[in-house]
XYZ file of C-alpha atoms in Angstrom:
591
model
C -16.912 -38.429 -19.811
C -18.562 -35.370 -17.979
C -15.569 -34.969 -15.662
C -12.926 -34.954 -18.590
C -15.480 -32.367 -20.023
C -16.073 -30.165 -17.419
C -12.181 -30.212 -15.865
C -10.717 -27.712 -18.153
C -13.711 -25.407 -17.176
C -13.074 -25.928 -13.376
C -9.051 -25.208 -13.954
C -10.048 -21.861 -15.665
C -12.634 -20.838 -12.571
C -10.023 -21.603 -10.555
C -7.085 -19.923 -12.066
C -8.713 -16.944 -13.549
C -9.297 -16.527 -17.666
C -7.375 -13.454 -18.364
C -7.134 -13.552 -21.886
C -9.612 -11.308 -24.084
C -12.688 -12.676 -24.913
C -14.323 -12.247 -28.117
C -16.142 -8.738 -28.778
C -20.251 -9.195 -30.220
C -19.357 -9.625 -33.866
C -21.006 -6.105 -34.416
C -17.661 -4.942 -33.351
C -14.905 -5.388 -36.907
C -11.554 -6.532 -36.493
C -10.190 -2.867 -35.975
C -11.778 -2.701 -32.430
C -8.886 -5.230 -31.329
C -6.506 -2.859 -31.142
C -8.327 -0.434 -29.213
C -10.344 -2.878 -27.032
C -9.027 -3.928 -23.759
C -10.017 -6.048 -20.695
C -10.024 -4.611 -17.524
C -7.405 -7.240 -15.654
C -8.528 -6.158 -12.582
C -11.815 -7.653 -10.320
C -14.753 -6.326 -9.402
C -16.998 -7.504 -6.152
C -19.620 -5.939 -4.558
C -19.817 -5.561 -0.643
C -23.011 -4.705 1.376
C -22.137 -2.339 4.380
C -21.806 -4.364 7.332
C -22.979 -1.359 10.053
C -25.533 1.863 9.705
C -23.139 4.029 11.214
C -25.664 6.801 11.703
C -28.658 8.598 10.023
C -29.657 12.164 10.485
C -33.560 11.439 11.314
C -34.076 10.617 15.146
C -37.611 10.090 14.722
C -37.307 7.477 12.162
C -39.955 9.222 10.025
C -37.136 10.349 7.340
C -35.050 7.606 6.957
C -36.777 4.146 7.159
C -35.908 0.601 6.958
C -32.146 1.337 6.684
C -30.915 -2.238 7.718
C -32.258 -3.184 4.252
C -29.164 -1.941 2.758
C -27.032 -4.398 4.797
C -28.695 -7.818 3.315
C -26.702 -9.107 0.157
C -27.990 -7.606 -3.133
C -28.411 -8.697 -6.908
C -27.821 -5.501 -8.638
C -31.352 -5.694 -9.864
C -34.077 -2.838 -9.360
C -37.294 -4.017 -8.270
C -40.514 -1.822 -7.874
C -42.575 -4.830 -6.672
C -44.689 -4.245 -3.564
C -43.039 -7.282 -1.696
C -39.381 -5.894 -1.617
C -38.455 -3.550 1.030
C -36.482 -0.554 0.631
C -34.731 1.854 2.292
C -36.858 5.037 2.061
C -34.947 8.303 2.345
C -37.395 11.460 2.690
C -36.444 15.230 2.450
C -38.846 18.371 3.460
C -38.587 21.807 1.977
C -35.863 22.859 4.059
C -34.034 19.587 5.786
C -31.835 16.975 3.833
C -31.787 13.594 5.252
C -28.330 11.728 5.555
C -27.401 8.102 6.004
C -23.548 7.060 7.072
C -22.336 3.150 5.960
C -19.601 1.551 6.988
C -17.992 -1.082 4.884
C -16.120 -2.845 7.569
C -12.818 -2.425 5.709
C -10.747 -0.066 3.824
C -11.780 -0.495 -0.036
C -10.516 0.879 -3.706
C -13.479 1.447 -5.953
C -16.801 3.065 -5.924
C -20.458 2.831 -5.308
C -23.464 1.375 -6.873
C -26.632 2.418 -5.686
C -29.675 0.229 -6.967
C -32.811 2.180 -6.982
C -36.619 1.088 -5.850
C -38.265 4.149 -7.062
C -38.948 7.680 -5.991
C -41.840 10.119 -5.395
C -41.110 12.153 -8.481
C -40.616 10.597 -11.977
C -37.448 13.172 -12.577
C -33.631 12.192 -11.421
C -33.197 13.505 -7.674
C -30.077 15.361 -6.207
C -27.961 13.584 -3.929
C -24.443 13.928 -2.302
C -22.221 11.029 -2.103
C -18.875 11.372 0.269
C -16.224 8.737 0.304
C -14.074 8.753 3.597
C -11.361 6.653 4.870
C -12.507 7.446 8.291
C -15.930 8.639 9.811
C -14.597 12.107 10.005
C -13.599 12.458 6.630
C -17.046 10.922 5.366
C -18.583 13.723 6.950
C -16.074 16.584 6.117
C -16.219 19.110 3.405
C -13.998 19.401 0.400
C -11.704 22.109 -0.203
C -9.498 21.798 -2.927
C -7.773 25.173 -2.889
C -7.052 25.111 0.907
C -5.425 21.782 1.685
C -2.110 22.886 2.755
C -4.314 24.447 5.744
C -5.470 21.081 6.696
C -8.917 19.675 4.746
C -9.901 16.982 2.910
C -9.541 16.873 -0.645
C -10.730 15.499 -3.939
C -7.826 16.474 -6.559
C -6.563 12.936 -7.010
C -9.515 10.821 -6.767
C -13.435 12.383 -5.948
C -14.811 11.717 -2.641
C -17.296 14.435 -2.537
C -19.959 14.394 -5.463
C -22.997 15.972 -6.070
C -24.754 14.371 -8.443
C -28.413 13.325 -10.020
C -29.650 9.774 -9.225
C -32.320 7.747 -11.264
C -35.588 7.158 -10.340
C -35.209 3.447 -11.031
C -32.099 1.221 -12.576
C -28.806 1.627 -11.097
C -25.988 4.009 -10.842
C -22.538 3.635 -10.127
C -20.273 6.533 -8.793
C -16.702 6.844 -7.498
C -13.168 5.570 -7.796
C -11.240 6.379 -4.706
C -9.940 4.193 -1.576
C -12.693 4.380 1.219
C -14.372 2.521 4.050
C -17.245 4.651 4.772
C -19.948 6.829 2.360
C -22.482 8.793 3.073
C -25.496 9.767 1.526
C -27.474 12.798 1.484
C -30.774 13.689 -0.115
C -30.724 17.271 -1.488
C -33.795 17.179 -3.686
C -36.835 19.107 -1.452
C -39.769 17.280 -0.715
C -38.790 13.908 -1.858
C -38.986 10.193 -0.927
C -36.276 7.853 -2.591
C -36.275 4.142 -2.186
C -32.690 2.536 -1.921
C -32.529 -0.983 -2.378
C -28.760 -1.735 -2.369
C -25.849 0.807 -2.085
C -22.919 -1.569 -2.050
C -19.143 -0.822 -2.469
C -17.595 -1.956 -5.518
C -14.174 -3.557 -4.388
C -11.629 -3.624 -7.175
C -8.366 -5.678 -7.035
C -6.557 -8.157 -8.323
C -7.863 -11.242 -7.915
C -4.343 -13.236 -6.921
C -3.684 -15.758 -4.437
C -1.704 -15.179 -0.716
C 0.791 -17.676 -1.626
C 2.958 -16.103 1.481
C 1.442 -16.499 5.004
C 2.460 -15.753 8.817
C 0.940 -17.335 11.955
C 2.453 -17.038 15.596
C 1.527 -17.243 19.004
C 1.123 -13.768 18.956
C -2.340 -12.688 17.293
C -1.546 -9.049 17.130
C 1.658 -9.977 14.913
C -0.538 -12.044 12.828
C -3.095 -9.092 12.363
C 0.099 -6.755 11.348
C 1.267 -8.965 8.957
C -1.939 -9.246 7.199
C -2.753 -6.010 7.192
C 0.354 -4.719 5.802
C -0.314 -7.459 3.079
C -3.724 -6.200 2.117
C -2.350 -2.541 2.322
C -0.010 -3.326 -0.732
C -2.523 -5.716 -2.562
C -5.004 -2.504 -2.620
C -2.289 -0.332 -4.310
C -1.680 -3.242 -7.003
C -3.732 -1.552 -9.610
C -3.149 -1.173 -13.166
C 0.176 0.030 -12.090
C 1.767 -0.456 -8.571
C 0.610 3.174 -6.563
C 1.415 4.949 -3.599
C -2.057 4.911 -2.284
C -5.629 4.287 -3.292
C -6.755 7.931 -2.482
C -3.801 9.930 -2.712
C -1.273 9.908 -5.097
C -2.705 6.957 -7.046
C 0.870 6.946 -8.653
C 3.806 4.977 -9.184
C 6.632 6.572 -6.945
C 9.951 4.747 -6.859
C 10.132 5.467 -2.857
C 7.291 3.919 -2.213
C 7.807 1.337 -4.478
C 10.810 -0.686 -2.519
C 8.602 -1.309 0.656
C 5.524 -2.631 -1.662
C 7.958 -4.796 -3.432
C 9.498 -6.363 -0.515
C 5.874 -7.080 0.600
C 5.148 -8.772 -2.611
C 7.635 -10.948 -2.936
C 6.967 -12.236 0.449
C 3.282 -12.685 0.080
C 2.166 -12.817 -4.121
C 5.733 -13.786 -5.448
C 6.080 -12.732 -9.106
C 3.449 -10.469 -10.138
C 3.341 -8.697 -13.417
C 2.559 -5.163 -11.790
C 6.245 -4.989 -10.708
C 7.770 -5.036 -14.012
C 4.997 -2.988 -15.796
C 5.490 -0.519 -13.282
C 9.213 -0.196 -13.657
C 8.833 0.136 -17.440
C 6.190 2.905 -16.861
C 8.401 4.684 -14.819
C 11.463 4.476 -17.087
C 9.200 5.773 -19.994
C 8.135 8.910 -17.942
C 11.335 9.485 -16.221
C 14.264 9.235 -18.853
C 17.878 9.842 -18.406
C 19.048 12.084 -17.471
C 15.929 12.981 -15.289
C 15.707 11.613 -12.148
C 12.412 9.208 -11.220
C 9.942 11.011 -10.128
C 12.025 14.143 -10.131
C 13.992 13.029 -7.114
C 17.668 11.908 -7.511
C 17.031 9.987 -4.018
C 14.033 7.735 -5.577
C 16.604 6.837 -8.647
C 18.643 5.465 -5.816
C 15.328 3.211 -5.041
C 15.170 2.313 -8.819
C 18.526 0.358 -8.456
C 17.740 -0.999 -5.097
C 14.612 -2.507 -6.465
C 15.820 -4.137 -9.299
C 18.594 -5.737 -7.238
C 15.654 -7.337 -4.949
C 13.499 -8.294 -7.809
C 16.147 -10.074 -9.322
C 17.164 -11.993 -6.511
C 13.656 -13.013 -6.138
C 12.744 -13.924 -9.529
C 16.110 -14.172 -11.450
C 14.387 -12.536 -14.584
C 17.735 -12.175 -16.769
C 15.457 -11.136 -19.680
C 14.011 -8.222 -17.845
C 17.046 -7.202 -16.132
C 18.855 -6.780 -19.650
C 15.643 -4.827 -20.688
C 16.750 -2.469 -18.536
C 20.253 -2.563 -18.559
C 21.028 0.678 -20.749
C 19.170 2.432 -18.169
C 20.969 1.018 -14.857
C 24.108 1.580 -16.854
C 23.039 5.256 -17.869
C 22.010 5.912 -14.342
C 25.412 4.656 -12.841
C 27.237 7.014 -15.275
C 24.671 10.010 -14.248
C 25.629 9.699 -10.810
C 29.368 8.881 -10.966
C 29.518 12.267 -12.922
C 28.303 14.229 -9.934
C 30.594 12.576 -7.323
C 33.878 14.792 -6.850
C 37.028 12.955 -5.988
C 36.637 14.450 -2.099
C 33.384 12.802 -1.678
C 31.423 15.522 -1.927
C 28.679 15.488 -4.831
C 26.171 17.733 -6.506
C 23.122 15.255 -7.346
C 20.212 17.396 -6.121
C 19.847 20.433 -4.347
C 16.437 18.500 -3.187
C 17.483 15.567 -0.414
C 14.466 13.409 0.205
C 13.937 10.483 2.333
C 10.825 10.888 3.913
C 8.377 13.579 5.340
C 8.924 13.492 8.900
C 12.831 13.242 8.827
C 12.572 16.642 6.222
C 13.313 18.985 9.633
C 16.823 17.460 10.471
C 18.566 18.814 7.289
C 21.827 17.161 8.490
C 20.446 13.918 9.393
C 18.977 14.038 5.858
C 22.183 14.692 4.391
C 23.764 11.596 5.987
C 20.913 9.558 5.232
C 20.527 10.560 1.690
C 24.381 9.603 0.835
C 24.050 6.484 2.717
C 21.350 5.756 0.554
C 23.338 6.320 -2.160
C 25.711 4.068 -0.817
C 23.520 1.493 -0.421
C 21.841 1.825 -4.264
C 25.777 1.653 -5.771
C 26.320 -1.653 -3.790
C 23.471 -2.865 -5.316
C 24.113 -1.594 -8.892
C 27.548 -3.101 -8.762
C 26.112 -6.711 -8.173
C 23.565 -5.819 -11.109
C 26.672 -4.900 -13.367
C 28.509 -8.196 -12.454
C 25.310 -10.190 -13.682
C 24.913 -8.199 -16.846
C 28.809 -8.809 -17.104
C 29.195 -4.799 -17.313
C 32.848 -4.734 -15.927
C 33.170 -1.079 -16.329
C 30.103 0.380 -14.783
C 30.610 -2.274 -11.909
C 33.971 -0.549 -11.366
C 32.332 2.614 -11.759
C 30.177 1.730 -8.859
C 33.169 0.763 -6.724
C 35.142 3.989 -7.374
C 32.113 6.176 -6.594
C 31.364 4.151 -3.053
C 35.109 4.456 -2.524
C 34.859 8.360 -2.843
C 31.402 8.792 -0.930
C 33.142 7.201 2.002
C 35.714 9.649 2.277
C 32.971 12.047 3.577
C 31.088 10.350 5.769
C 28.344 12.952 7.651
C 26.608 12.152 11.228
C 23.168 11.112 11.826
C 22.246 13.815 13.789
C 20.089 11.876 15.890
C 17.764 11.066 13.064
C 16.732 7.454 13.154
C 15.957 7.378 9.228
C 19.433 8.198 8.724
C 21.218 5.779 11.272
C 18.989 2.904 9.930
C 20.433 3.696 6.137
C 23.968 3.786 7.454
C 23.782 0.617 9.180
C 22.190 -1.274 6.113
C 24.962 0.853 3.798
C 27.738 -0.542 5.999
C 28.924 2.644 6.915
C 27.804 2.614 10.615
C 28.058 -0.479 13.037
C 24.606 -1.509 13.606
C 24.976 -1.875 17.277
C 26.179 1.881 17.388
C 23.122 3.007 15.194
C 20.915 1.459 17.665
C 22.231 2.223 20.949
C 22.302 5.706 20.037
C 19.307 6.493 17.948
C 17.387 3.761 16.837
C 16.536 1.849 19.985
C 16.115 5.016 21.828
C 12.404 5.490 23.133
C 10.862 2.666 21.282
C 8.705 3.480 18.611
C 8.980 7.436 18.915
C 10.477 8.867 16.071
C 9.707 5.902 13.872
C 8.062 6.286 10.314
C 5.586 4.474 8.431
C 8.117 4.288 5.156
C 11.534 4.021 6.698
C 10.331 2.125 9.751
C 11.117 -0.932 7.773
C 14.710 0.190 7.336
C 14.750 0.704 11.133
C 13.422 -2.723 12.064
C 16.269 -3.937 9.405
C 19.050 -2.336 11.419
C 17.368 -3.754 14.824
C 17.776 -7.248 13.342
C 21.694 -6.695 12.330
C 22.283 -5.507 15.715
C 20.458 -8.479 16.882
C 17.868 -6.847 18.951
C 14.914 -8.957 17.620
C 12.904 -8.647 20.494
C 13.431 -5.067 20.667
C 12.198 -4.787 16.871
C 8.873 -7.080 17.695
C 8.112 -4.773 20.698
C 8.424 -1.473 18.392
C 6.663 -3.351 15.437
C 3.650 -4.489 17.655
C 3.480 -0.675 19.552
C 4.014 0.953 16.154
C 2.092 -0.915 13.619
C -0.327 -2.022 16.163
C -0.866 1.222 17.249
C -2.870 1.750 14.259
C -4.617 -1.226 14.533
C -5.949 0.144 18.055
C -7.091 3.183 16.182
C -9.359 1.206 14.013
C -7.169 0.652 10.862
C -7.414 -1.974 8.176
C -4.752 -0.528 6.124
C -1.608 1.113 7.288
C -1.292 4.856 6.867
C 0.698 7.201 4.935
C 2.355 8.476 8.057
C 1.879 7.684 12.049
C 3.501 8.967 15.501
C 2.616 6.915 18.377
C 2.152 10.133 20.603
C -1.191 10.726 18.125
C -3.039 7.874 20.105
C -3.083 9.982 23.155
C -6.833 11.053 23.907
C -7.554 10.257 20.019
C -10.941 8.577 18.984
C -10.708 5.816 16.690
C -11.074 6.557 12.983
C -14.491 3.924 13.160
C -15.999 6.312 15.598
C -17.518 9.672 15.859
C -15.162 12.056 17.966
C -16.411 12.985 21.164
C -15.848 16.601 22.173
C -12.691 17.019 24.125
C -11.052 14.193 22.139
C -8.738 14.420 18.905
C -9.886 13.213 15.587
C -7.107 10.831 14.777
C -7.271 11.698 10.996
C -8.616 15.566 10.892
C -6.402 16.539 13.589
C -2.993 15.300 12.382
C -1.240 15.148 9.386
C 1.588 17.217 8.013
C 3.390 18.543 4.942
C 1.304 17.507 1.755
C -0.668 15.392 3.870
C -2.505 17.461 6.468
C -5.805 16.407 8.366
C -8.118 14.214 6.039
C -5.978 14.662 2.929
C -3.996 12.116 5.026
C -3.847 8.913 2.830
C -4.867 5.935 5.257
C -3.835 3.294 2.884
C -0.101 3.950 1.522
C 1.706 1.408 0.109
C 5.188 2.567 1.625
C 4.017 1.629 5.178
C 3.745 -2.350 4.326
C 7.246 -3.030 5.042
C 6.935 -4.828 8.182
C 5.007 -7.852 6.928
C 8.717 -8.427 4.606
C 10.173 -7.728 8.093
C 8.325 -10.344 9.776
C 8.947 -12.974 6.876
C 12.632 -12.372 6.775
C 13.450 -11.927 10.464
C 10.904 -13.736 12.506
C 10.004 -16.826 10.023
C 13.509 -16.272 8.986
C 13.548 -16.785 5.305
C 15.890 -14.921 3.085
C 17.057 -15.357 -0.467
C 20.749 -16.127 -0.877
C 20.754 -17.035 -4.513
C 19.183 -15.353 -7.296
C 15.536 -16.866 -8.143
C 15.618 -18.601 -4.514
C 17.600 -21.418 -5.399
C 19.193 -21.179 -1.981
C 17.320 -19.968 0.879
C 18.638 -19.263 4.483
C 15.971 -19.927 6.970
C 17.024 -18.376 10.779
C 14.086 -17.723 13.051
C 14.110 -15.142 15.437
C 11.300 -15.667 17.729
C 11.900 -13.242 20.629
C 9.390 -14.222 23.251
C 7.314 -16.233 20.733
C 6.311 -19.679 21.679
C 5.784 -20.695 18.006
C 5.581 -19.072 14.276
C 4.594 -20.765 11.203
C 4.049 -19.385 7.348
C 4.850 -19.945 3.577
C 7.084 -18.327 1.354
C 6.645 -17.752 -2.374
C 9.514 -18.803 -4.810
C 9.477 -19.800 -8.546
C 9.721 -23.203 -7.910
C 6.813 -23.380 -5.423
C 5.781 -22.676 -1.963
C 7.969 -23.196 0.895
C 6.407 -23.996 4.440
C 8.214 -23.567 7.571
C 7.420 -23.824 11.266
C 9.475 -23.085 14.537
C 8.443 -24.119 17.608
C 10.516 -22.771 20.988
C 11.360 -25.937 23.147
C 11.782 -25.448 26.829
C 15.594 -25.758 26.812
C 15.344 -22.471 24.612
C 16.035 -24.313 21.347
C 13.987 -23.571 17.976
C 13.045 -26.818 16.573
C 12.633 -26.328 12.565
C 10.276 -28.049 10.235
C 10.619 -27.198 6.370
C 8.833 -28.797 3.498
C 10.435 -27.291 0.082
C 10.069 -27.857 -3.061
C 12.759 -29.612 -5.286
C 15.500 -27.297 -6.888
C 15.402 -24.947 -3.882
C 18.929 -25.583 -1.372
C 18.106 -24.512 2.187
C 20.695 -23.639 4.418
């Protein structure tokens, strides 16, 4: 009998109870319209390391290791409890730098245990994605010169903290926190300084394990990078810009479908994007990001076959196709927009960007044609075909730009072998980019160069891991590793700061986002090409399983579908053949 009573409660605890619970009776019914339960989960995490204190004598910062212990968010003024005592003098502040071990999104909870004054005390709190950033000064007015900024999320805060009780500070992306006691002639007692991790509490249904642990680390790091950006909406970065950008969205979508399957953050964010940028505006003010909108819808439908959601966006899709077609001339020239954007590193190569931009448009129109067939929009489907035919009259040269060559291969207007031989595979991971690296890997796969792709993935995304990354970055050049200190170290004299000394365009120096969703595409690539699982029929009704192990001895993993999780294991045999074992739910055809 007890089991029957407790079972429903256990189910709620396991699956998560997300409906809004009753408000206290003092709130009338009118509050139901304005009250909203936080859909994200908060978890408190103690620091894993005291990176540094400003006190070499041990007299001004005492018992810092107390902060490494688990907490309970309860202030305590008893004589048996130990505290981290931080003391300032008339002229000197005292400081402590904490490392939480992983990139996090959220803030900081300080639990106090009294102080030498009854009044609040003044402190400075600095959040950083690297040691260098946590120790840097904010210059919002001069960010183009290369400084840390907090124009999108406050990372440098001067504030008063209570004598006892607790206070919570911040909402940003960080791994490190520096606390400076600014109040002169004061001692504060810190009982806890725990990070507040704010995230979607969802299971990792997809997985990837292989005989190469470095690739395994790359897969899970990409998954976690996108996971942190799945806030109320699907963001590009948790420190900056914290917005729904449709270009960043596509690699994140690819990762979501391989790791989490269906998640409401995707349709919710696409709905928001259409509200924010109604036609004839371009998504995010950039015509190329409207192209990504069409590609995203195609890939989302292939995963989930959500026809109702597709129909909801039908008018926008058809209207966007008409808008694009109206700007394409019979000779294949077009006037979509003067601003041609692929990704930031490709920007100086204007000719290459032009070629890649037009290839992206062909790719988008091909996917849009498929959407129109599903929606039975025959006229719009024909408009897509006509537009592609016109564009292909005027194919541009990639001008030695890897981004352009990759898009041209994916769009079917450049032979993948030629694209890889001429530019993409040349000099390996050099000239790769975090955003378009996914499409470069795709082009290498199309050319059958899987081992080259594996080596580049290991060098490029693995290169960030070598520098201390726990999430993947907005940008990365493999050359940055030379003579550079890791992000979780103080930079010795004569070496580069991997965070502060690099970055460009809108992300110079510490403004550079070290958790950026568009960098996660390698996770999707590993699932699709090494584990070898690709969706053939919408809703995952038919899956093609074709592994490419390269020099791996084995690989195994899982893949989420609307019908359940597919389990796959591949083992390289002595004769070079691959033994494959598949466990799939009913309703899925495996080819």
